[in-house]
């Protein structure tokens, strides 16, 4: 078994600390470097790190750190079924939802890969019956809309992935159902979605692993009240995705139920039944399967020990260099693709909920910075918004660009000699150079210091496969960073206190400041 | 004229630096404090700062800083028409779009307030003609949809405000037209919106002050191509919002044109014709006028010299204490209102583009941190996402909560003894207490350190008036912070280099790394 040690115990980390500020991008970002600092990814994509503040010496120490921290061995322990989620004493098996990376993993005699596949197959059969009109509403009509009710991991990932493929599916004739999402306990969220949804032709998916999520259960009953007001039978309009032990399982209130288990955490559940149900209904199970294949192919590259062949591991290591050596407190994710408009919000959860921790996996406080703030919006929109600070602010914010050569819809227009897609990509290339190289100017207000690091993940087009690869890349990056910081990236005890206090407020059992705040808000 | 000096020249700032870490929220956030640390705002709202790390002594020094930095005088110079935007040699007059705060401001003999009012009136007349069917499409049918084409300041603010009032307008019977928005040069943005829009009944609003914004002009022609393919005459479906000197002005290609001028920057233009056209068409000019009234009322309170009567000024000062004394690098904006889902994205632009600068208003480098990273998502969604890091991460992120007692749609459901709206507000109250007070636990993984500062802006309901007040509060907060940091908050030279390099890429005039990146992306 690998030794799980704190980052600051590694010799290579101490060496890395001595390499602060080694690289001047302004001087060193050459064409040669831009062409060669690149790691191939699955699905024909690549991770280019030429505009990151690394050089041959730092790369060597990052490789030593990867080896000393036994990242490959720890990943192997994880996919072979060790109890990596120490806090909750659970295995961590989201990789198994898309393929087998190591030996068979069983729990209580159940083969876990077989279980996840069985759920995919059950969803595929159900989706196919809905699409071909064998499962219909009470009036015998096809369902045309699918609406997910879930929050956090049951919302952000599936929503981001749906939006990422909606235009692609339209262009490729496989948008089978429109998807909507209800998440917030704010009643205006549910009322707003219900108000614009053709309820008679909508299948709602209730998603809650525990079957006890406050927001989701409130929204379920709220949706049912809208259905009943419309004279519809809720049991004909609702399916459930939950764990086999939850109160929602095998419940006649749902047209069908699909299952996950405790070994896939919410923020890593997009490739489980949590994402599978809504994406298979929206696009067909074959499209969801292609996404899983793209993710699995990325998982396979994450097994590489050589960091120049393992983009997720290298991305993780560079992130640690930026956070712990260079001291940058935030990271921006900037996809040059409108389809990825909510992908940064998903990564915000996946990253900040996993690695925003101050004790290690053994419950001991760590003496170094862990997960950074993650934020982002699609380019070119962000250029007209917060990029001012990124270019000329007093803090340096490392950037992660994502881009594709082709757009999804196939529609485009040529204006002033270039298509919009070319303009989009030209803007992206220009930003990488502008951030790294800067520009001198005699007017200090027009001067760009440069030296602002960025990476670029790029591919041909955003498809189910490249999207799966992108998703798995970030999941694996987050996992490797958790290993480096020696955290348990798979629990979220930090969300518990708020839940406990909310219950107290609703029960009227408060005093002190909390009671004053509740009063100000009319509770 | 006020003296414009750097923050670190003020005696009171030096005193403030000595007051680092004075307040332990865990010990000091009492019921008395929660009830009394509050500043009334316009429109019946209030700014509660009891869970911020201030006490009587710090408040006294913040007041001294406000006085020493002459914040009130600088604001007066601004609204009386001084050239505050030194870089571009322009007045800064967005406050005049909602009311007169000081003396008449004229430019080239034109009264600026009268000019902005004349545009509001022209928009109101036009919107009324559209609503009552006097201005119709070629088939003689009413327009039902309005679609804004703009980016950055011509998109984020208007979009956030539209979403903020959409449910309210439905519930109050004044949703006159549905609004959509096209911003990104990614052709999939425009194609996606065009694909779901009833073009024959849609009025497009082209918004570009200069009339030269690359993304917006490409999208205009792209929209026109969709209109033509549908057999529609673009000139019957498009109006313009631009400056009187732009190529778009007085152009027969548009059904109507409305004007702004150089004295209202993009990110502060929501209350000018940029927001006025789309919001007046969507909700009626009377609703937009109520929003202006709410904003003007907030502007009036921003004139107060006493920081316990001026929420925007106090918010700005506390932000400087957090950024420059406590050393926190980011700030999260967390509205407990689904309607404000895109309000943080608007503030991200307004704040980061204004104060993400490293030279002062005279072009000299400053030696202190300026604008922080701003991010946020609505609660309770964020609780199930990035709050883990906010509660237990290694960095402290100051929080800005926003909440309302009532929801907008009027629809709600009671589950387990409470409505969803009560649950929403109970969650908000609980989070403030959890962040500030924390919780001891023998298991360090379940321990909450507390001491995480937050403020709360709260009101009865999100209406046009409270929304206007909220918008102006943040605009004024950003302005006061710019005064404190001695920045020109009203230019954005940091966005220029990317534009220049993009043009080079599109012209094929690149070499070095830029040319490699362009090649990787197929340009």
mmCIF file of C-alpha atoms in Angstrom, chain B residues 2-322:
data_model
loop_
_atom_site.group_PDB
_atom_site.id
_atom_site.type_symbol
_atom_site.label_atom_id
_atom_site.label_comp_id
_atom_site.label_asym_id
_atom_site.label_seq_id
_atom_site.Cartn_x
_atom_site.Cartn_y
_atom_site.Cartn_z
ATOM 1 C CA UNK B 2 -10.340 66.982 -3.646
ATOM 2 C CA UNK B 3 -6.788 65.697 -3.384
ATOM 3 C CA UNK B 4 -6.405 62.392 -5.192
ATOM 4 C CA UNK B 5 -3.831 60.424 -3.218
ATOM 5 C CA UNK B 6 -2.764 56.806 -2.967
ATOM 6 C CA UNK B 7 -4.319 54.717 -0.199
ATOM 7 C CA UNK B 8 -0.982 54.142 1.515
ATOM 8 C CA UNK B 9 -0.392 57.868 1.978
ATOM 9 C CA UNK B 10 -3.321 58.271 4.385
ATOM 10 C CA UNK B 11 -2.611 58.374 8.129
ATOM 11 C CA UNK B 12 -5.877 56.587 8.824
ATOM 12 C CA UNK B 13 -4.847 53.742 6.508
ATOM 13 C CA UNK B 14 -1.620 53.303 8.457
ATOM 14 C CA UNK B 15 -3.694 53.149 11.627
ATOM 15 C CA UNK B 16 -5.993 50.607 9.966
ATOM 16 C CA UNK B 17 -3.029 48.369 9.125
ATOM 17 C CA UNK B 18 -2.241 48.181 12.829
ATOM 18 C CA UNK B 19 -5.755 46.859 13.472
ATOM 19 C CA UNK B 20 -5.307 43.583 11.628
ATOM 20 C CA UNK B 21 -7.083 40.595 13.160
ATOM 21 C CA UNK B 22 -8.699 42.683 15.918
ATOM 22 C CA UNK B 23 -12.100 41.037 15.822
ATOM 23 C CA UNK B 24 -12.868 37.402 16.603
ATOM 24 C CA UNK B 25 -16.300 36.793 15.145
ATOM 25 C CA UNK B 26 -16.504 33.492 16.994
ATOM 26 C CA UNK B 27 -16.432 35.393 20.269
ATOM 27 C CA UNK B 28 -18.022 38.677 19.294
ATOM 28 C CA UNK B 29 -21.006 37.959 17.040
ATOM 29 C CA UNK B 30 -23.733 38.402 19.632
ATOM 30 C CA UNK B 31 -27.447 38.969 19.222
ATOM 31 C CA UNK B 32 -26.991 42.620 20.216
ATOM 32 C CA UNK B 33 -24.413 43.124 17.540
ATOM 33 C CA UNK B 34 -26.492 41.299 14.891
ATOM 34 C CA UNK B 35 -29.400 43.594 15.682
ATOM 35 C CA UNK B 36 -27.480 46.863 15.747
ATOM 36 C CA UNK B 37 -24.706 46.696 13.113
ATOM 37 C CA UNK B 38 -27.000 47.778 10.339
ATOM 38 C CA UNK B 39 -27.265 50.628 7.827
ATOM 39 C CA UNK B 40 -30.616 51.462 6.242
ATOM 40 C CA UNK B 41 -30.652 51.462 2.463
ATOM 41 C CA UNK B 42 -33.150 52.861 -0.009
ATOM 42 C CA UNK B 43 -36.308 50.954 -0.992
ATOM 43 C CA UNK B 44 -36.716 49.560 2.526
ATOM 44 C CA UNK B 45 -33.564 47.471 2.356
ATOM 45 C CA UNK B 46 -30.708 47.315 4.850
ATOM 46 C CA UNK B 47 -27.019 46.430 4.924
ATOM 47 C CA UNK B 48 -26.134 44.349 7.960
ATOM 48 C CA UNK B 49 -22.426 44.097 8.732
ATOM 49 C CA UNK B 50 -22.555 42.439 12.132
ATOM 50 C CA UNK B 51 -20.729 39.386 10.783
ATOM 51 C CA UNK B 52 -17.915 41.492 9.338
ATOM 52 C CA UNK B 53 -14.627 41.748 11.235
ATOM 53 C CA UNK B 54 -15.142 45.287 12.461
ATOM 54 C CA UNK B 55 -15.751 46.849 15.865
ATOM 55 C CA UNK B 56 -16.235 50.364 17.202
ATOM 56 C CA UNK B 57 -12.536 51.183 16.920
ATOM 57 C CA UNK B 58 -12.224 49.929 13.350
ATOM 58 C CA UNK B 59 -15.433 51.729 12.392
ATOM 59 C CA UNK B 60 -13.958 54.940 13.743
ATOM 60 C CA UNK B 61 -10.813 54.519 11.661
ATOM 61 C CA UNK B 62 -12.880 53.618 8.593
ATOM 62 C CA UNK B 63 -14.795 56.868 9.068
ATOM 63 C CA UNK B 64 -11.481 58.729 9.326
ATOM 64 C CA UNK B 65 -10.322 57.028 6.158
ATOM 65 C CA UNK B 66 -13.515 57.997 4.358
ATOM 66 C CA UNK B 67 -12.983 61.588 5.456
ATOM 67 C CA UNK B 68 -9.259 61.678 4.740
ATOM 68 C CA UNK B 69 -9.815 60.176 1.282
ATOM 69 C CA UNK B 70 -12.578 62.755 0.740
ATOM 70 C CA UNK B 71 -14.935 60.126 -0.607
ATOM 71 C CA UNK B 72 -17.976 62.368 -0.409
ATOM 72 C CA UNK B 73 -16.198 65.228 -2.151
ATOM 73 C CA UNK B 74 -14.917 62.958 -4.892
ATOM 74 C CA UNK B 75 -18.395 61.589 -5.475
ATOM 75 C CA UNK B 76 -19.684 65.160 -5.668
ATOM 76 C CA UNK B 77 -17.032 66.022 -8.235
ATOM 77 C CA UNK B 78 -18.124 63.008 -10.227
ATOM 78 C CA UNK B 79 -21.841 63.750 -10.285
ATOM 79 C CA UNK B 80 -21.184 67.417 -10.897
ATOM 80 C CA UNK B 81 -19.408 66.545 -14.114
ATOM 81 C CA UNK B 82 -15.656 66.604 -13.432
ATOM 82 C CA UNK B 83 -13.441 64.555 -15.737
ATOM 83 C CA UNK B 84 -13.097 61.558 -13.398
ATOM 84 C CA UNK B 85 -12.187 59.098 -16.163
ATOM 85 C CA UNK B 86 -8.724 60.575 -16.533
ATOM 86 C CA UNK B 87 -7.391 57.982 -18.972
ATOM 87 C CA UNK B 88 -10.039 58.684 -21.575
ATOM 88 C CA UNK B 89 -10.592 62.304 -20.465
ATOM 89 C CA UNK B 90 -14.293 61.775 -19.881
ATOM 90 C CA UNK B 91 -16.946 62.670 -17.365
ATOM 91 C CA UNK B 92 -18.646 59.748 -15.564
ATOM 92 C CA UNK B 93 -22.393 60.263 -15.637
ATOM 93 C CA UNK B 94 -24.293 57.011 -15.161
ATOM 94 C CA UNK B 95 -25.935 58.460 -12.025
ATOM 95 C CA UNK B 96 -27.555 61.125 -14.216
ATOM 96 C CA UNK B 97 -29.424 58.404 -16.089
ATOM 97 C CA UNK B 98 -31.565 57.953 -12.987
ATOM 98 C CA UNK B 99 -31.674 61.398 -11.407
ATOM 99 C CA UNK B 100 -29.976 64.698 -10.703
ATOM 100 C CA UNK B 101 -27.627 64.497 -7.719
ATOM 101 C CA UNK B 102 -25.958 67.894 -8.025
ATOM 102 C CA UNK B 103 -25.801 70.822 -10.410
ATOM 103 C CA UNK B 104 -26.658 70.688 -14.087
ATOM 104 C CA UNK B 105 -23.992 68.919 -16.144
ATOM 105 C CA UNK B 106 -23.543 70.127 -19.671
ATOM 106 C CA UNK B 107 -21.298 69.008 -22.484
ATOM 107 C CA UNK B 108 -21.009 71.004 -25.703
ATOM 108 C CA UNK B 109 -24.014 72.981 -24.552
ATOM 109 C CA UNK B 110 -26.135 69.850 -24.104
ATOM 110 C CA UNK B 111 -27.692 69.226 -20.680
ATOM 111 C CA UNK B 112 -26.701 65.640 -19.952
ATOM 112 C CA UNK B 113 -29.589 64.791 -17.648
ATOM 113 C CA UNK B 114 -32.024 66.114 -20.254
ATOM 114 C CA UNK B 115 -30.309 63.998 -22.902
ATOM 115 C CA UNK B 116 -30.637 60.778 -20.901
ATOM 116 C CA UNK B 117 -34.273 61.573 -20.061
ATOM 117 C CA UNK B 118 -35.026 62.282 -23.710
ATOM 118 C CA UNK B 119 -33.746 58.827 -24.631
ATOM 119 C CA UNK B 120 -35.836 57.228 -21.885
ATOM 120 C CA UNK B 121 -38.869 59.013 -23.229
ATOM 121 C CA UNK B 122 -38.134 58.013 -26.799
ATOM 122 C CA UNK B 123 -37.743 54.397 -25.694
ATOM 123 C CA UNK B 124 -40.956 54.607 -23.663
ATOM 124 C CA UNK B 125 -42.879 55.897 -26.696
ATOM 125 C CA UNK B 126 -41.437 53.228 -28.937
ATOM 126 C CA UNK B 127 -42.105 50.428 -26.414
ATOM 127 C CA UNK B 128 -45.652 51.635 -25.967
ATOM 128 C CA UNK B 129 -46.245 51.612 -29.731
ATOM 129 C CA UNK B 130 -44.887 48.065 -29.914
ATOM 130 C CA UNK B 131 -47.030 46.935 -26.986
ATOM 131 C CA UNK B 132 -50.237 48.503 -28.259
ATOM 132 C CA UNK B 133 -49.748 47.158 -31.770
ATOM 133 C CA UNK B 134 -49.048 50.412 -33.597
ATOM 134 C CA UNK B 135 -45.608 49.143 -34.557
ATOM 135 C CA UNK B 136 -45.972 45.652 -35.968
ATOM 136 C CA UNK B 137 -44.158 43.219 -38.236
ATOM 137 C CA UNK B 138 -44.627 43.052 -42.006
ATOM 138 C CA UNK B 139 -47.582 40.697 -41.563
ATOM 139 C CA UNK B 140 -49.245 43.250 -39.281
ATOM 140 C CA UNK B 141 -48.704 41.074 -36.184
ATOM 141 C CA UNK B 142 -47.406 42.094 -32.785
ATOM 142 C CA UNK B 143 -43.855 41.470 -31.749
ATOM 143 C CA UNK B 144 -43.736 39.058 -28.813
ATOM 144 C CA UNK B 145 -40.009 38.639 -28.228
ATOM 145 C CA UNK B 146 -37.116 41.040 -27.831
ATOM 146 C CA UNK B 147 -33.538 39.837 -28.342
ATOM 147 C CA UNK B 148 -30.504 41.862 -27.304
ATOM 148 C CA UNK B 149 -27.317 41.498 -29.344
ATOM 149 C CA UNK B 150 -24.424 42.855 -27.294
ATOM 150 C CA UNK B 151 -21.456 41.725 -25.232
ATOM 151 C CA UNK B 152 -19.856 42.665 -21.907
ATOM 152 C CA UNK B 153 -21.579 45.742 -20.533
ATOM 153 C CA UNK B 154 -24.213 45.544 -23.265
ATOM 154 C CA UNK B 155 -25.101 42.038 -22.161
ATOM 155 C CA UNK B 156 -24.324 41.091 -18.562
ATOM 156 C CA UNK B 157 -26.167 43.869 -16.738
ATOM 157 C CA UNK B 158 -29.296 43.932 -18.914
ATOM 158 C CA UNK B 159 -29.437 40.123 -18.893
ATOM 159 C CA UNK B 160 -29.041 39.938 -15.102
ATOM 160 C CA UNK B 161 -31.752 42.586 -14.615
ATOM 161 C CA UNK B 162 -34.150 40.919 -17.051
ATOM 162 C CA UNK B 163 -33.780 37.569 -15.281
ATOM 163 C CA UNK B 164 -34.166 39.326 -11.942
ATOM 164 C CA UNK B 165 -37.609 40.632 -12.874
ATOM 165 C CA UNK B 166 -38.972 37.960 -15.243
ATOM 166 C CA UNK B 167 -40.879 35.983 -12.566
ATOM 167 C CA UNK B 168 -41.932 39.183 -10.828
ATOM 168 C CA UNK B 169 -43.350 40.510 -14.104
ATOM 169 C CA UNK B 170 -45.235 37.297 -14.795
ATOM 170 C CA UNK B 171 -46.758 37.341 -11.330
ATOM 171 C CA UNK B 172 -47.689 41.000 -11.719
ATOM 172 C CA UNK B 173 -49.097 40.718 -15.232
ATOM 173 C CA UNK B 174 -46.508 42.929 -16.880
ATOM 174 C CA UNK B 175 -44.335 40.539 -18.837
ATOM 175 C CA UNK B 176 -45.039 42.138 -22.197
ATOM 176 C CA UNK B 177 -42.320 40.461 -24.258
ATOM 177 C CA UNK B 178 -39.938 37.586 -23.557
ATOM 178 C CA UNK B 179 -36.291 38.607 -23.769
ATOM 179 C CA UNK B 180 -33.359 36.633 -25.140
ATOM 180 C CA UNK B 181 -29.699 37.546 -25.431
ATOM 181 C CA UNK B 182 -26.929 36.830 -27.943
ATOM 182 C CA UNK B 183 -23.402 37.785 -26.949
ATOM 183 C CA UNK B 184 -20.612 35.324 -27.759
ATOM 184 C CA UNK B 185 -18.838 35.406 -31.135
ATOM 185 C CA UNK B 186 -18.996 31.597 -30.949
ATOM 186 C CA UNK B 187 -21.458 30.981 -33.813
ATOM 187 C CA UNK B 188 -23.226 28.341 -31.727
ATOM 188 C CA UNK B 189 -24.501 31.079 -29.406
ATOM 189 C CA UNK B 190 -26.311 32.977 -32.146
ATOM 190 C CA UNK B 191 -27.377 29.829 -34.006
ATOM 191 C CA UNK B 192 -28.701 28.336 -30.783
ATOM 192 C CA UNK B 193 -30.787 31.383 -29.875
ATOM 193 C CA UNK B 194 -32.003 31.913 -33.451
ATOM 194 C CA UNK B 195 -33.017 28.263 -33.578
ATOM 195 C CA UNK B 196 -35.449 28.544 -30.676
ATOM 196 C CA UNK B 197 -36.734 32.047 -31.430
ATOM 197 C CA UNK B 198 -39.911 32.926 -33.282
ATOM 198 C CA UNK B 199 -38.084 35.249 -35.684
ATOM 199 C CA UNK B 200 -41.191 36.649 -37.358
ATOM 200 C CA UNK B 201 -42.325 38.133 -34.041
ATOM 201 C CA UNK B 202 -38.950 39.183 -32.676
ATOM 202 C CA UNK B 203 -37.385 42.619 -32.361
ATOM 203 C CA UNK B 204 -33.598 42.495 -32.159
ATOM 204 C CA UNK B 205 -31.729 45.241 -30.329
ATOM 205 C CA UNK B 206 -28.221 45.826 -31.580
ATOM 206 C CA UNK B 207 -26.202 47.364 -28.757
ATOM 207 C CA UNK B 208 -22.754 48.792 -29.349
ATOM 208 C CA UNK B 209 -21.651 52.215 -28.189
ATOM 209 C CA UNK B 210 -18.861 52.507 -30.736
ATOM 210 C CA UNK B 211 -20.704 50.604 -33.423
ATOM 211 C CA UNK B 212 -17.470 48.674 -34.000
ATOM 212 C CA UNK B 213 -17.585 45.789 -31.480
ATOM 213 C CA UNK B 214 -16.320 42.769 -33.424
ATOM 214 C CA UNK B 215 -18.553 40.153 -31.766
ATOM 215 C CA UNK B 216 -21.697 42.266 -31.955
ATOM 216 C CA UNK B 217 -21.326 43.205 -35.606
ATOM 217 C CA UNK B 218 -20.650 39.580 -36.578
ATOM 218 C CA UNK B 219 -23.742 38.508 -34.654
ATOM 219 C CA UNK B 220 -25.829 41.272 -36.243
ATOM 220 C CA UNK B 221 -25.023 39.981 -39.725
ATOM 221 C CA UNK B 222 -25.545 36.414 -38.578
ATOM 222 C CA UNK B 223 -29.003 37.300 -37.214
ATOM 223 C CA UNK B 224 -29.824 39.131 -40.442
ATOM 224 C CA UNK B 225 -28.924 36.016 -42.409
ATOM 225 C CA UNK B 226 -31.369 33.993 -40.293
ATOM 226 C CA UNK B 227 -34.061 36.633 -40.819
ATOM 227 C CA UNK B 228 -33.500 36.657 -44.564
ATOM 228 C CA UNK B 229 -33.569 32.885 -44.759
ATOM 229 C CA UNK B 230 -36.946 33.082 -43.037
ATOM 230 C CA UNK B 231 -38.132 35.533 -45.694
ATOM 231 C CA UNK B 232 -38.153 38.468 -43.287
ATOM 232 C CA UNK B 233 -36.898 42.013 -43.837
ATOM 233 C CA UNK B 234 -34.157 42.719 -41.244
ATOM 234 C CA UNK B 235 -34.972 46.438 -41.255
ATOM 235 C CA UNK B 236 -38.398 45.560 -39.789
ATOM 236 C CA UNK B 237 -36.838 43.509 -36.995
ATOM 237 C CA UNK B 238 -33.936 45.490 -35.679
ATOM 238 C CA UNK B 239 -33.378 48.581 -33.578
ATOM 239 C CA UNK B 240 -30.061 50.037 -32.445
ATOM 240 C CA UNK B 241 -28.700 51.419 -29.183
ATOM 241 C CA UNK B 242 -25.488 53.268 -29.872
ATOM 242 C CA UNK B 243 -23.764 56.625 -29.620
ATOM 243 C CA UNK B 244 -24.864 59.490 -31.847
ATOM 244 C CA UNK B 245 -21.502 59.463 -33.601
ATOM 245 C CA UNK B 246 -21.376 55.755 -34.399
ATOM 246 C CA UNK B 247 -21.947 54.292 -37.873
ATOM 247 C CA UNK B 248 -25.132 52.707 -36.522
ATOM 248 C CA UNK B 249 -26.751 56.067 -35.689
ATOM 249 C CA UNK B 250 -29.574 57.421 -37.865
ATOM 250 C CA UNK B 251 -29.247 54.419 -40.094
ATOM 251 C CA UNK B 252 -32.262 53.287 -42.159
ATOM 252 C CA UNK B 253 -31.203 49.681 -41.540
ATOM 253 C CA UNK B 254 -32.882 50.039 -38.122
ATOM 254 C CA UNK B 255 -36.522 50.519 -37.255
ATOM 255 C CA UNK B 256 -35.437 52.953 -34.521
ATOM 256 C CA UNK B 257 -32.248 54.103 -32.814
ATOM 257 C CA UNK B 258 -31.686 55.178 -29.217
ATOM 258 C CA UNK B 259 -28.606 56.853 -27.881
ATOM 259 C CA UNK B 260 -26.050 56.864 -25.125
ATOM 260 C CA UNK B 261 -22.840 58.822 -24.966
ATOM 261 C CA UNK B 262 -19.226 58.480 -23.908
ATOM 262 C CA UNK B 263 -19.910 59.419 -20.310
ATOM 263 C CA UNK B 264 -21.538 56.122 -19.382
ATOM 264 C CA UNK B 265 -19.189 53.161 -19.530
ATOM 265 C CA UNK B 266 -20.442 49.771 -20.654
ATOM 266 C CA UNK B 267 -20.424 48.115 -17.237
ATOM 267 C CA UNK B 268 -22.359 51.052 -15.745
ATOM 268 C CA UNK B 269 -24.840 51.290 -18.622
ATOM 269 C CA UNK B 270 -27.686 49.115 -17.334
ATOM 270 C CA UNK B 271 -29.681 52.191 -16.360
ATOM 271 C CA UNK B 272 -28.990 53.953 -19.678
ATOM 272 C CA UNK B 273 -30.599 53.142 -23.019
ATOM 273 C CA UNK B 274 -28.487 49.948 -23.051
ATOM 274 C CA UNK B 275 -30.674 48.444 -20.343
ATOM 275 C CA UNK B 276 -33.605 50.751 -20.950
ATOM 276 C CA UNK B 277 -34.554 49.479 -24.393
ATOM 277 C CA UNK B 278 -34.707 45.778 -23.593
ATOM 278 C CA UNK B 279 -36.223 46.221 -20.126
ATOM 279 C CA UNK B 280 -38.846 48.725 -21.321
ATOM 280 C CA UNK B 281 -39.839 46.424 -24.167
ATOM 281 C CA UNK B 282 -39.946 43.379 -21.895
ATOM 282 C CA UNK B 283 -41.737 44.897 -18.905
ATOM 283 C CA UNK B 284 -42.979 48.334 -19.933
ATOM 284 C CA UNK B 285 -41.284 51.692 -19.459
ATOM 285 C CA UNK B 286 -43.038 52.227 -16.136
ATOM 286 C CA UNK B 287 -41.257 49.205 -14.677
ATOM 287 C CA UNK B 288 -37.919 50.448 -15.961
ATOM 288 C CA UNK B 289 -38.708 53.828 -14.429
ATOM 289 C CA UNK B 290 -39.340 52.193 -11.053
ATOM 290 C CA UNK B 291 -35.931 50.534 -11.321
ATOM 291 C CA UNK B 292 -34.380 53.955 -12.011
ATOM 292 C CA UNK B 293 -36.134 55.388 -8.970
ATOM 293 C CA UNK B 294 -34.738 52.612 -6.787
ATOM 294 C CA UNK B 295 -31.268 53.305 -8.144
ATOM 295 C CA UNK B 296 -31.592 57.064 -7.669
ATOM 296 C CA UNK B 297 -32.726 56.617 -4.085
ATOM 297 C CA UNK B 298 -29.602 54.528 -3.448
ATOM 298 C CA UNK B 299 -27.455 57.194 -5.123
ATOM 299 C CA UNK B 300 -28.903 59.767 -2.730
ATOM 300 C CA UNK B 301 -27.805 57.753 0.313
ATOM 301 C CA UNK B 302 -24.335 57.450 -1.247
ATOM 302 C CA UNK B 303 -23.993 61.229 -0.695
ATOM 303 C CA UNK B 304 -23.990 60.781 3.090
ATOM 304 C CA UNK B 305 -20.680 61.505 4.788
ATOM 305 C CA UNK B 306 -21.514 59.420 7.858
ATOM 306 C CA UNK B 307 -20.611 55.811 7.061
ATOM 307 C CA UNK B 308 -23.381 54.504 9.291
ATOM 308 C CA UNK B 309 -25.839 56.134 6.890
ATOM 309 C CA UNK B 310 -24.068 55.255 3.644
ATOM 310 C CA UNK B 311 -24.167 51.512 2.981
ATOM 311 C CA UNK B 312 -22.206 51.675 -0.288
ATOM 312 C CA UNK B 313 -19.385 53.641 1.319
ATOM 313 C CA UNK B 314 -19.237 51.360 4.355
ATOM 314 C CA UNK B 315 -19.309 48.267 2.161
ATOM 315 C CA UNK B 316 -16.418 49.726 0.151
ATOM 316 C CA UNK B 317 -14.391 50.535 3.260
ATOM 317 C CA UNK B 318 -14.923 47.105 4.809
ATOM 318 C CA UNK B 319 -13.884 45.585 1.480
ATOM 319 C CA UNK B 320 -10.639 47.565 1.582
ATOM 320 C CA UNK B 321 -10.054 46.446 5.178
ATOM 321 C CA UNK B 322 -10.572 42.830 4.068
#
